[in-house]
Coordinates of C-alpha atoms in Angstrom, one line a residue:
X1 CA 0.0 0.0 0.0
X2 CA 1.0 3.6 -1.0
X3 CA 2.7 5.3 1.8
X4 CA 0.2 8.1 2.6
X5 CA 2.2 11.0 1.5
X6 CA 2.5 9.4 -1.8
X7 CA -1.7 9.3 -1.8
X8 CA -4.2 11.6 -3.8
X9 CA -6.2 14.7 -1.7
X10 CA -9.5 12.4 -2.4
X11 CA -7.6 8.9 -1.5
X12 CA -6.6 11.1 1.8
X13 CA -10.1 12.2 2.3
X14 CA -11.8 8.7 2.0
X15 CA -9.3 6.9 4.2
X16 CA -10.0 9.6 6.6
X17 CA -13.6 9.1 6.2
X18 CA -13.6 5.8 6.7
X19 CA -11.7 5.9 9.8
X20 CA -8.7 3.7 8.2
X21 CA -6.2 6.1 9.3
X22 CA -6.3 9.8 11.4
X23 CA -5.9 13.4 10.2
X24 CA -3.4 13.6 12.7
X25 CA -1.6 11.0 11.2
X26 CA -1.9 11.9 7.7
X27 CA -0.6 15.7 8.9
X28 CA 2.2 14.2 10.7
X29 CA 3.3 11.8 7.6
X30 CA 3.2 14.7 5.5
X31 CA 5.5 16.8 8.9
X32 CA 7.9 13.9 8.3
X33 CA 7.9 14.2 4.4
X34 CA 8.7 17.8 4.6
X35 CA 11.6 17.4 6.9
X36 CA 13.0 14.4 4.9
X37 CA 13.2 16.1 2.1
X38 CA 13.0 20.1 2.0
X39 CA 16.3 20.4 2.2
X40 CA 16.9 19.2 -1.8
X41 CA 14.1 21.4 -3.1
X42 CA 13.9 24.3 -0.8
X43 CA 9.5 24.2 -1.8
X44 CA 8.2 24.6 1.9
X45 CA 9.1 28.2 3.1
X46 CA 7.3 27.8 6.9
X47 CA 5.5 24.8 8.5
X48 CA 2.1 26.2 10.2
X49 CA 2.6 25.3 14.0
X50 CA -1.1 24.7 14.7
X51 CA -1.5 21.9 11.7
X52 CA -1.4 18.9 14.1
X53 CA -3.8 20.7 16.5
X54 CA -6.4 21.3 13.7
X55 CA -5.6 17.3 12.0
X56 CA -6.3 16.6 16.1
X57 CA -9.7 18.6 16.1
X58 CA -10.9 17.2 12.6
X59 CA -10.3 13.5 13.9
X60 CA -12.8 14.3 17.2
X61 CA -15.5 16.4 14.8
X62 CA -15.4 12.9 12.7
X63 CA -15.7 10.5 15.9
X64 CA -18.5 12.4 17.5
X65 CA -20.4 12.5 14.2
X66 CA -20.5 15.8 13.3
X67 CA -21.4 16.9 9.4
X68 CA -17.5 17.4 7.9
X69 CA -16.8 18.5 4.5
X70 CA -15.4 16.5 1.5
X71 CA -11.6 17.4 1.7
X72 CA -12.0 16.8 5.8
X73 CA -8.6 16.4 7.3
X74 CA -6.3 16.8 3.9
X75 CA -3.2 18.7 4.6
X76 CA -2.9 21.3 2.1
X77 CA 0.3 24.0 1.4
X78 CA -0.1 27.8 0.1
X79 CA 1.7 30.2 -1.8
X80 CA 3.2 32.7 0.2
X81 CA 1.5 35.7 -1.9
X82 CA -1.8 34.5 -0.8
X83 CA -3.1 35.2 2.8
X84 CA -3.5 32.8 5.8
X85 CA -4.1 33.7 9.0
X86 CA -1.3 33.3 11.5
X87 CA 1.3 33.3 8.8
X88 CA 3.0 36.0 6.7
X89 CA 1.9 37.1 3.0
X90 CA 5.4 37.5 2.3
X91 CA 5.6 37.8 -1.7
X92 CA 9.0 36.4 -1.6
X93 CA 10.3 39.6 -0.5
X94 CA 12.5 40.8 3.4
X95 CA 10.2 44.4 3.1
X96 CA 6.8 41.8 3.4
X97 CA 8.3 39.2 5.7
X98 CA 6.4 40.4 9.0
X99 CA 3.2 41.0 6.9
X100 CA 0.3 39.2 8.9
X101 CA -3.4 39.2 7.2
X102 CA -6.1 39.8 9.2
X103 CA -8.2 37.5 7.5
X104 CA -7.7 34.0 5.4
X105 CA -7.8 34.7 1.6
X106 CA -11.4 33.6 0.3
X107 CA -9.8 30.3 -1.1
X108 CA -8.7 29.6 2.2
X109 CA -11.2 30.2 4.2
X110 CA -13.5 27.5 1.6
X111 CA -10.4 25.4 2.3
X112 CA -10.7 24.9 5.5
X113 CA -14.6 25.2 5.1
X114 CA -14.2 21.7 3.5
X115 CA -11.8 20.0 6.1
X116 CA -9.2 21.0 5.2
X117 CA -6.0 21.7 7.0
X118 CA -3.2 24.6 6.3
X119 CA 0.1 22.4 6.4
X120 CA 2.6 25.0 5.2
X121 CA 3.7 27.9 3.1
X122 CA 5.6 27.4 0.1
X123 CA 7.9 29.6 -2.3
X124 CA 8.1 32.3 -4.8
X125 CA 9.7 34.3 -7.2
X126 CA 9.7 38.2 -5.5
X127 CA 6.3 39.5 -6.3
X128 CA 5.6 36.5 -8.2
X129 CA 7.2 38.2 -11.6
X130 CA 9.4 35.6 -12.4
X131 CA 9.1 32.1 -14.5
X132 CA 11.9 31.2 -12.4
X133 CA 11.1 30.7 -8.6
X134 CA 14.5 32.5 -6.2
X135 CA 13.3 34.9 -3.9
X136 CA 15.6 37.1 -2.0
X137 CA 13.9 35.9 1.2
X138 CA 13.6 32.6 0.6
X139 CA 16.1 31.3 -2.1
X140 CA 15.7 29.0 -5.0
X141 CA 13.6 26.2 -5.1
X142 CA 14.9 23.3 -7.3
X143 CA 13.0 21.1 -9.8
X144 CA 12.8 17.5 -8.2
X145 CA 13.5 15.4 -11.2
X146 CA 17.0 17.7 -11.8
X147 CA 18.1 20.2 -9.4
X148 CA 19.9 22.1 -11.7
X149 CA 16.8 23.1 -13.8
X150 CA 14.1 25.4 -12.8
X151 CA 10.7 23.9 -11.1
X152 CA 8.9 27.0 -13.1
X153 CA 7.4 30.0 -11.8
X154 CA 5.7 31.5 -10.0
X155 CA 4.1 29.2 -8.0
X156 CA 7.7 26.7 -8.1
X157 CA 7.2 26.6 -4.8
X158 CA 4.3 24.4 -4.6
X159 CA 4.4 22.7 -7.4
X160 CA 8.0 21.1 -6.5
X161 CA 6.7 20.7 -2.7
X162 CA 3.0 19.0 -4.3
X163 CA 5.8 16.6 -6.5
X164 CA 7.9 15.7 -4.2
X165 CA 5.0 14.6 -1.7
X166 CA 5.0 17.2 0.6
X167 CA 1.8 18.1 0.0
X168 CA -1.3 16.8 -1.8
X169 CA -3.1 19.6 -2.8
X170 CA -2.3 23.3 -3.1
X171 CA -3.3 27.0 -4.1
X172 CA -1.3 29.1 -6.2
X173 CA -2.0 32.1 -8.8
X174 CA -1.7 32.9 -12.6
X175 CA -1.4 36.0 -14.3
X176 CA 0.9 34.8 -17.0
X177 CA 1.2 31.1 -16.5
X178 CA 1.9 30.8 -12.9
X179 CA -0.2 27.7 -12.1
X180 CA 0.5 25.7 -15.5
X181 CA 4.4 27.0 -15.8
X182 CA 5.2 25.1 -13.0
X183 CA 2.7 22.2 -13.3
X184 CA 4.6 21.5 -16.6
X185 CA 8.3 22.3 -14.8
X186 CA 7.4 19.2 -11.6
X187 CA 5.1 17.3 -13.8
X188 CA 1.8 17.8 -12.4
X189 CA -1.8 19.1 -12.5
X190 CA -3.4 22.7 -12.3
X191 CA -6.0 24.5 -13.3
X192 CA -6.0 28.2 -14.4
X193 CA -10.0 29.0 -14.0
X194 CA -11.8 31.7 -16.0
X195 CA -11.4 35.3 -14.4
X196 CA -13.6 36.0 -11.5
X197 CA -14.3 32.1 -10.9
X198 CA -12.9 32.0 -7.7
X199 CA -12.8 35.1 -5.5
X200 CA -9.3 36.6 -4.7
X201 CA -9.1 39.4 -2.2
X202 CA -6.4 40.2 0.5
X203 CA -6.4 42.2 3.9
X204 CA -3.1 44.0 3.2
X205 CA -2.5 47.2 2.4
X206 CA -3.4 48.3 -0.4
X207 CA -6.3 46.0 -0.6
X208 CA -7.1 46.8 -4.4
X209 CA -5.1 45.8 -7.0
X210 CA -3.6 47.0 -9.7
X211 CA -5.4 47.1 -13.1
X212 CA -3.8 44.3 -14.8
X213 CA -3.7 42.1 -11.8
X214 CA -7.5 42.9 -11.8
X215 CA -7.7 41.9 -15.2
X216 CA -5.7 38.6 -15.7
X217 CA -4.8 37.1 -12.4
X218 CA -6.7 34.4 -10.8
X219 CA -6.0 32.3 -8.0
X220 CA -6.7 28.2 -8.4
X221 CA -5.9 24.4 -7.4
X222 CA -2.4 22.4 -8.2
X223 CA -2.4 18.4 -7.3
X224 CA -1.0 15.3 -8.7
X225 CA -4.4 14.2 -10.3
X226 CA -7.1 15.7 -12.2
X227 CA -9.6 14.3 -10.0
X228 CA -8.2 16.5 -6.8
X229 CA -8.2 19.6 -8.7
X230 CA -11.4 19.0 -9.3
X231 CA -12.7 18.5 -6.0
X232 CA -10.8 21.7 -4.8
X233 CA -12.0 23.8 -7.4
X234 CA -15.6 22.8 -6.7
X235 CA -14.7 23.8 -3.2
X236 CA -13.3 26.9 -3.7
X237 CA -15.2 28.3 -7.1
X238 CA -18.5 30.8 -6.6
X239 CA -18.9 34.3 -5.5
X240 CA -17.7 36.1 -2.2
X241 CA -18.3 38.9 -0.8
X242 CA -14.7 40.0 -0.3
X243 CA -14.5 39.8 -4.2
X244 CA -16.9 42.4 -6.1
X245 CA -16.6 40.8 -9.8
X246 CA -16.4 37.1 -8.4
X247 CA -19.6 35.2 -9.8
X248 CA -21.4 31.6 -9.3
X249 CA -21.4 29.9 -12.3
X250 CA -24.7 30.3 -13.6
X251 CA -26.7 26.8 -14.2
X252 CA -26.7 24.9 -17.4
X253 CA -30.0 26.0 -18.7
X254 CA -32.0 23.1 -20.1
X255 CA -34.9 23.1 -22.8
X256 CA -37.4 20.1 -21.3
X257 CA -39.4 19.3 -24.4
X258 CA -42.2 17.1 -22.9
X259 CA -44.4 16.6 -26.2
X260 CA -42.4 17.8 -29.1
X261 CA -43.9 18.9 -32.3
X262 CA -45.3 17.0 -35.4
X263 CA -47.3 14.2 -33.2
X264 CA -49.4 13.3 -29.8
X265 CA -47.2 12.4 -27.0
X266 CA -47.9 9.7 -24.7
X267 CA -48.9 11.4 -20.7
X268 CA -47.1 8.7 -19.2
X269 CA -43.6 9.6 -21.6
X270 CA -44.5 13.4 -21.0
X271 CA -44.9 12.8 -17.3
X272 CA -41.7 10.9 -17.6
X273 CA -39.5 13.9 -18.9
X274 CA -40.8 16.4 -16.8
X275 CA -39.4 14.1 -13.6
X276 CA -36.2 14.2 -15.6
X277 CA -37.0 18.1 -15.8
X278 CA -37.4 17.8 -11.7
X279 CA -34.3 15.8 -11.3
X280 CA -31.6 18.4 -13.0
X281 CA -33.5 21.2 -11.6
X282 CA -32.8 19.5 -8.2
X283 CA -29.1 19.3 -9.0
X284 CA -29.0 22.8 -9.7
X285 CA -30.0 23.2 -13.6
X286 CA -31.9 25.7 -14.9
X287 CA -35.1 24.4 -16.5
X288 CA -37.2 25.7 -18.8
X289 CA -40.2 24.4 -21.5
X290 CA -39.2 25.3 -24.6
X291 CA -38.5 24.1 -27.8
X292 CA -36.0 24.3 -30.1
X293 CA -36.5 25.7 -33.8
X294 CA -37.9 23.7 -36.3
X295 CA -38.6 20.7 -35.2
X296 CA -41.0 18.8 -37.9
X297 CA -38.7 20.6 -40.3
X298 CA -36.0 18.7 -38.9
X299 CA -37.7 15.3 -38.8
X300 CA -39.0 15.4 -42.3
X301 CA -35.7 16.4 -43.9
X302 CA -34.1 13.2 -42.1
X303 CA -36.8 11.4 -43.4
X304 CA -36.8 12.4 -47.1
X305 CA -32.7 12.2 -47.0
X306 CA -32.6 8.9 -45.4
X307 CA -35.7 7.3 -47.4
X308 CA -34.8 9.2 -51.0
X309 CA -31.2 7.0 -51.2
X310 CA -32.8 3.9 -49.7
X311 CA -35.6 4.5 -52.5
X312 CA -32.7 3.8 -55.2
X313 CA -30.8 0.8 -53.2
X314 CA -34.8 -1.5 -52.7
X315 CA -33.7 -3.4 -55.6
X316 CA -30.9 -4.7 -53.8
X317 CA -32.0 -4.6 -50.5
X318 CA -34.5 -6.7 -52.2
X319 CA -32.2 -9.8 -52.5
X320 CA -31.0 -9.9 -48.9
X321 CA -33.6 -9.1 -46.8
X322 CA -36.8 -10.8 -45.9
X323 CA -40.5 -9.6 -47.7
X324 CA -41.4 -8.6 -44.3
X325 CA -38.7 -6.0 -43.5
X326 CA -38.9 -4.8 -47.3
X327 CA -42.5 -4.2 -46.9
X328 CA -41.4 -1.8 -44.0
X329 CA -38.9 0.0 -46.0
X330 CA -41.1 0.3 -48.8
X331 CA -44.0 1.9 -46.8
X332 CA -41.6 4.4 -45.7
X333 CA -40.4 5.1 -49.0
X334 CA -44.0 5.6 -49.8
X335 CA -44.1 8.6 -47.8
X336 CA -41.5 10.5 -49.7
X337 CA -41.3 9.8 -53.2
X338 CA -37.5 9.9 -55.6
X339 CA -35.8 13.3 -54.7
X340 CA -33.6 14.0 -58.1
X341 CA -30.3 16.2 -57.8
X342 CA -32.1 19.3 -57.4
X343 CA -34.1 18.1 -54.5
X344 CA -30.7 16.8 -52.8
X345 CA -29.3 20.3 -53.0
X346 CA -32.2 21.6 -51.3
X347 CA -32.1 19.0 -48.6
X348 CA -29.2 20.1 -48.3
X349 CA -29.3 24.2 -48.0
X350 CA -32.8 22.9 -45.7
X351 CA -30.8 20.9 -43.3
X352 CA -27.9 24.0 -43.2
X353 CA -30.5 26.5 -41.8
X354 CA -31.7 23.8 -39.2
X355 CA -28.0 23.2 -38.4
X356 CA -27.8 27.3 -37.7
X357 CA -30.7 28.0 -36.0
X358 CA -30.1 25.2 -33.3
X359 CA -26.8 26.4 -33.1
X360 CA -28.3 29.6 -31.8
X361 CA -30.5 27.9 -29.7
X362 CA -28.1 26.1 -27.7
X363 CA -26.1 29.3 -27.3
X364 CA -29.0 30.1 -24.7
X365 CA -30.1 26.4 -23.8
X366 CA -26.8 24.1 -23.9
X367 CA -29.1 21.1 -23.3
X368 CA -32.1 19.9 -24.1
X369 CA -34.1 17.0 -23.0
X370 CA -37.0 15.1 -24.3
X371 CA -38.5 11.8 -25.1
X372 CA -36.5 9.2 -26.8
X373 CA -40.3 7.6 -28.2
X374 CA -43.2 9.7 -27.3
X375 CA -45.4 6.2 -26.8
X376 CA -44.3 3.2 -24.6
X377 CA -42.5 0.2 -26.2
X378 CA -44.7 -1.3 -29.0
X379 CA -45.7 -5.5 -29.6
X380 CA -43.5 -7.2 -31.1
X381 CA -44.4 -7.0 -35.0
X382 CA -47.2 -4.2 -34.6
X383 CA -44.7 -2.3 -37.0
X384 CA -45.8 -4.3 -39.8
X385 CA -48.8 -5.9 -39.0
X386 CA -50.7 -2.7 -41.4
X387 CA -48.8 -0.2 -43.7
X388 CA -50.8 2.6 -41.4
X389 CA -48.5 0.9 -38.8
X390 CA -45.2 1.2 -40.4
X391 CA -45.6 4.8 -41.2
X392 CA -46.7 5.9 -37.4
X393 CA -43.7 4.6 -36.6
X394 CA -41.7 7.7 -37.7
X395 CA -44.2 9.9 -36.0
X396 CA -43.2 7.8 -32.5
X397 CA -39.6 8.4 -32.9
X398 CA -39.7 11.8 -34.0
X399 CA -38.1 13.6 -31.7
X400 CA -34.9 10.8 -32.2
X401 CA -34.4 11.6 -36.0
X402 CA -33.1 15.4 -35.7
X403 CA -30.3 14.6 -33.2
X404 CA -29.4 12.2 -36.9
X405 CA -30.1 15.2 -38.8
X406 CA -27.5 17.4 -37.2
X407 CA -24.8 14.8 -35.7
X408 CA -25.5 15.7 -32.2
X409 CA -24.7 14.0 -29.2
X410 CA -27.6 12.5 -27.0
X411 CA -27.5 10.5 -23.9
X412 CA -30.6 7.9 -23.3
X413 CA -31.4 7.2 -19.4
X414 CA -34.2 5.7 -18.0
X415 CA -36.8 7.7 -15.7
X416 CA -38.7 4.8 -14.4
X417 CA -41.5 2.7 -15.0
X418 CA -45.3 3.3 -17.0
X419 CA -47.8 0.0 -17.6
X420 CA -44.8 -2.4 -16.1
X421 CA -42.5 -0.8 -19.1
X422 CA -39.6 1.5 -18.8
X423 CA -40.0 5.4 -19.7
X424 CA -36.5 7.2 -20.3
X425 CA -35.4 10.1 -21.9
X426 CA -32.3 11.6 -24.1
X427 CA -30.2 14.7 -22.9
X428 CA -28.9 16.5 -26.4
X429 CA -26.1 19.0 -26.3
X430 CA -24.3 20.7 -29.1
X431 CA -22.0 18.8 -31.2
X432 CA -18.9 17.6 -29.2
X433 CA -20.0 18.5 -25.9
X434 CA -21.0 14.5 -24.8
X435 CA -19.6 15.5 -21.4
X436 CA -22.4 17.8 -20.8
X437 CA -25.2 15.4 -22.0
X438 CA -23.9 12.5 -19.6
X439 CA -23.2 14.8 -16.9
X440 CA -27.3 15.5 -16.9
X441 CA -27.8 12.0 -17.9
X442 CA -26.0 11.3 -14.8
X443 CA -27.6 14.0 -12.9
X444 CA -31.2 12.2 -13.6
X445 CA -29.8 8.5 -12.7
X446 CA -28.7 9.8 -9.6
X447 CA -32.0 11.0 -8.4
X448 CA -34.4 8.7 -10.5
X449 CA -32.4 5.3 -10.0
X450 CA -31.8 2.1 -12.4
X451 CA -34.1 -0.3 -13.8
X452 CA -31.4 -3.0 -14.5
X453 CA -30.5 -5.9 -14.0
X454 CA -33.2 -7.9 -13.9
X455 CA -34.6 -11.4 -14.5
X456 CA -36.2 -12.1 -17.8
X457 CA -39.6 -11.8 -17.4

């Protein structure tokens, strides 16, 4: 097993959690790590003297049963521009080395609003304004895989310290590459987050920045894996009060389309997506009904493309496939008739002004989320028990054929159960975003459940 300096924030967290090992413990492994091996990098500037007493207090909070936060008891270090109570905001420089903050910097303060615990300051270039981290306070810190090249700037001080095991998880800043210069220098993971993301402010003197500090720098989380910057920039994101321009991410707006155009919808299916409507608007969507633009525009020019060239290949289908399935095809066909070059080109120029005025529409609604079929599952061979059958078929998957149309991504997830059947829905994004259609796909399984496995029935 991974000795526990060598383990992710999260792995820290869980252990912690699950009462397999202390904070104190984890605190005092990371105390050990720092005075093993400081010395060769020079990353930790100061230790914080109260760390074990805090890992002490987390451990009873967690043995008396008292709510705790999702980094509870991780150790965490901080750049020494940005302010912790208790402990210089030195900027790398003798003229700042007594300054004290009278408050913890907003990321701090959500820090430890999590669990977790300040372990130690770490090094930078004076004022941060080098790519190269040597202060004249401090000195230089090396690069752990080769001492004789630079561990990047400006925030070299905690990305060697974060590589070396020191520390799990860290803050540091970036107005011109500070959090990714020296991420790529010790070979780890940051994440330089959109201005006014995460609320930076400071209790020294003066307490307003300059303009292009204002403009460009942001403060954000360094770690050895994705999946801890992650966690601490979930933490530490949102507005604050300290911060006037700092803003919440606003919520993923979603288009519910409960009975979409060009057909009757089943109340049970409707019913179905509006719980999926309740679900994301429970994890913090925003969820509107609405539609986007032409809709039965969109299914019938999937419709006459796909059926015009399958038109001109029923010969040869003919020879493979049974009379059943080519009376299917044929039906279909039916309802569109041959389409010569000219109607091809306007298929064409049709399915280009769809394509644009979605695009627009998932500007404002980067989801949206509807029925997959807008009936329940039909019996087996209705579709071609009468030709009236085969054709209401298309009307029953209407709302599927545009996503085809357009090459979008959707998600299907089931809602639950109508009639002893499953009801589900799809979550479409714009093309290339599939992370945001199964982040809401996995937004509604969280809160609606699965259906499967079961037993053949």
């Amino acid at each position: 097993m991974a000795e526990l300096w060598q383990r992710s924030a999260l792995e820290l967290a869980d252990a912690i959690a699950r009462r397999e090992v202390t904070s104190e413990e984890v605190v005092r492994a990371h105390l050990d790590r720092i005075d093993a091996v400081n010395g060769k990098v020079n990353a930790v500037t100061r230790v914080l003297e109260d760390a074990l007493t805090v890992a002490a207090d987390a451990d009873r909070a967690l043995n008396a049963g008292r709510p705790v936060g999702p980094l509870h008891g991780v150790p965490f270090t901080i750049k020494e521009n940005i302010d912790v109570v208790g402990s210089p905001t030195t900027q790398g420089v003798p003229a700042l080395a007594d300054a004290l903050p009278s408050l913890d910097a907003p990321v701090v303060e959500r820090l430890r609003a999590a669990g977790a615990i300040p372990l130690a300051r770490t090094n930078l270039p004076d004022l941060a304004l080098r790519l190269h981290t040597d202060s004249t306070l401090h000195g230089v810190t090396a690069n752990p895989f080769d001492a004789t090249k630079t561990a990047g700037g400006s925030s070299g001080g905690e990305a060697s310290a974060i590589a070396c095991g020191l520390s799990p998880l860290g803050l540091g800043n970036d107005i011109g590459g500070s959090l990714r210069n020296p991420a790529f220098c010790c070979g780890i993971t940051s994440l330089k987050p959109s201005l006014h993301r995460i609320a930076r402010a400071s209790s020294a003197k003066p307490q307003d920045p300059f303009l292009a500090v204002q403009l460009m720098a942001v403060d954000g989380p360094m770690a050895r894996r994705v999946s801890d910057v992650r966690a601490a920039f979930k933490v530490i994101a949102g507005r604050h009060a300290r911060d006037p321009f700092a803003l919440s991410a606003p919520p993923l707006r979603v288009a519910l389309v409960p009975e979409p155009a060009g057909g009757a919808t089943v109340p049970a299916i409707a019913a179905a997506v509006r719980a999926a409507g309740d679900a994301l608007a429970d994890a913090g969507y925003e969820v509107v009904e609405t539609a986007p633009p032409l809709v039965e525009e969109a299914i019938d020019t999937w419709l006459r493309w796909l059926m015009s060239d399958i038109s001109e290949l029923l010969p040869v289908f003919g020879t493979v496939m049974s009379p059943t399935a080519m009376h299917f095809l044929e039906c279909l066909a039916a309802l569109v008739g041959p389409v010569d070059v000219a109607g091809h080109m306007q298929l064409m120029m049709r399915r280009h002004e769809i394509a644009r005025q979605w695009s627009g529409f998932f500007v404002e609604h980067p989801l949206i989320v509807g029925p997959v079929w807008t009936g329940p599952p039909f019996a087996a061979g209705w579709d071609v028990e009468t030709d009236d059958n085969a054709r209401a078929t298309i009307e029953l998957i209407r709302f599927v054929t545009p996503m085809n149309l357009l090459g979008l991504p959707a998600a299907a997830v089931p809602t639950g159960m109508a009639d002893g059947l499953p009801t589900g829905v799809q979550v479409v994004a714009d093309r290339f975003r599939e992370d945001l259609c199964l982040d809401a796909a996995e937004a509604i399984e969280a809160r609606l459940g699965t259906l499967t496995p079961i037993d053949p029935r």
